[in-house]
């Protein structure tokens, strides 16, 4: 399959159809109440939401891999569906990447795929293999949460032409448990935080965005579904790689990042963006130390504690967008251009 040119899906506006399917974990028990609320939240804003068959939360995944891959392919190829969104992540979306009908999708108009966590496993090949821009942002369960000052909602990105300017929110938040409030729309505020440039100083850099959750995207490194080195070589600009850790301790994160480095993920990088994390340190290695052990030898600028992962709120990033990142004095800013 030859490398296609980068394509940006058309804007998604009220009245357009959004497809919901679970490429990884499904929905059960108290979580179902939350997802029903989120679907109605989107419908109340004018979107035509259709929910697929692969949503069962009784097991590890929502359905057998072939069924999940077929439903995801069908929704992404359907010209009436303008955006596809999972309820949340999960554990083993890796089992469907070679079952997706990539040839069928290559002949279809691009559709927005939005989400994070285990969905990173699908977002990366959608961009690097298929050539469609995709969005690392809120899953459906997070979508109703109000966006703090400085950030944008993923609906703003899929619904606009750009450029999209976002600034550090200065916040650290958390989710409300579904049992506490399945209709929550305001993040639980737990602290403050700020982007920080490793070693201090200023940064002004531009590149194509690519990245995701370390624990999931590492499994794509060195395969046809995560050949970032080859993808990056198709552009005149360098890349900006973003990574975030969910829950693995620092030693494993260190190993994973070394594996990604050896597979060429950072060969054309101009900078690395690292999301805030509550993943545990090892007694002899911190999470920051893990990143520095694996990537410090590259001499790349590293920006810490962006709102791009499992510590909300969420700063949505467009895989494939041309991003301009500035860390200078009081300025903490990223501008994404869909071109």
PDB file of C-alpha atoms in Angstrom, residues 195-203 288 292 300-304 327 332:
ATOM      1  CA  UNK A 195       4.106  23.402  30.600  1.00  0.00           C
ATOM      2  CA  UNK A 196       7.823  23.322  31.314  1.00  0.00           C
ATOM      3  CA  UNK A 197      10.739  23.259  28.885  1.00  0.00           C
ATOM      4  CA  UNK A 198      13.454  20.837  29.921  1.00  0.00           C
ATOM      5  CA  UNK A 199      16.538  22.780  30.925  1.00  0.00           C
ATOM      6  CA  UNK A 200      14.708  26.117  30.859  1.00  0.00           C
ATOM      7  CA  UNK A 201      14.994  28.788  28.194  1.00  0.00           C
ATOM      8  CA  UNK A 202      12.662  29.440  25.277  1.00  0.00           C
ATOM      9  CA  UNK A 203      11.253  27.334  22.464  1.00  0.00           C
ATOM     10  CA  UNK A 288      10.707  12.198  33.642  1.00  0.00           C
ATOM     11  CA  UNK A 292      15.311  11.508  29.446  1.00  0.00           C
ATOM     12  CA  UNK A 300      15.682  17.406  21.223  1.00  0.00           C
ATOM     13  CA  UNK A 301      13.702  20.058  23.099  1.00  0.00           C
ATOM     14  CA  UNK A 302      11.299  18.365  25.518  1.00  0.00           C
ATOM     15  CA  UNK A 303       8.209  20.141  26.846  1.00  0.00           C
ATOM     16  CA  UNK A 304       6.676  18.613  29.973  1.00  0.00           C
ATOM     17  CA  UNK A 327       7.295  28.308  25.273  1.00  0.00           C
ATOM     18  CA  UNK A 332       2.639  28.484  26.565  1.00  0.00           C
TER      19      UNK A 332
END
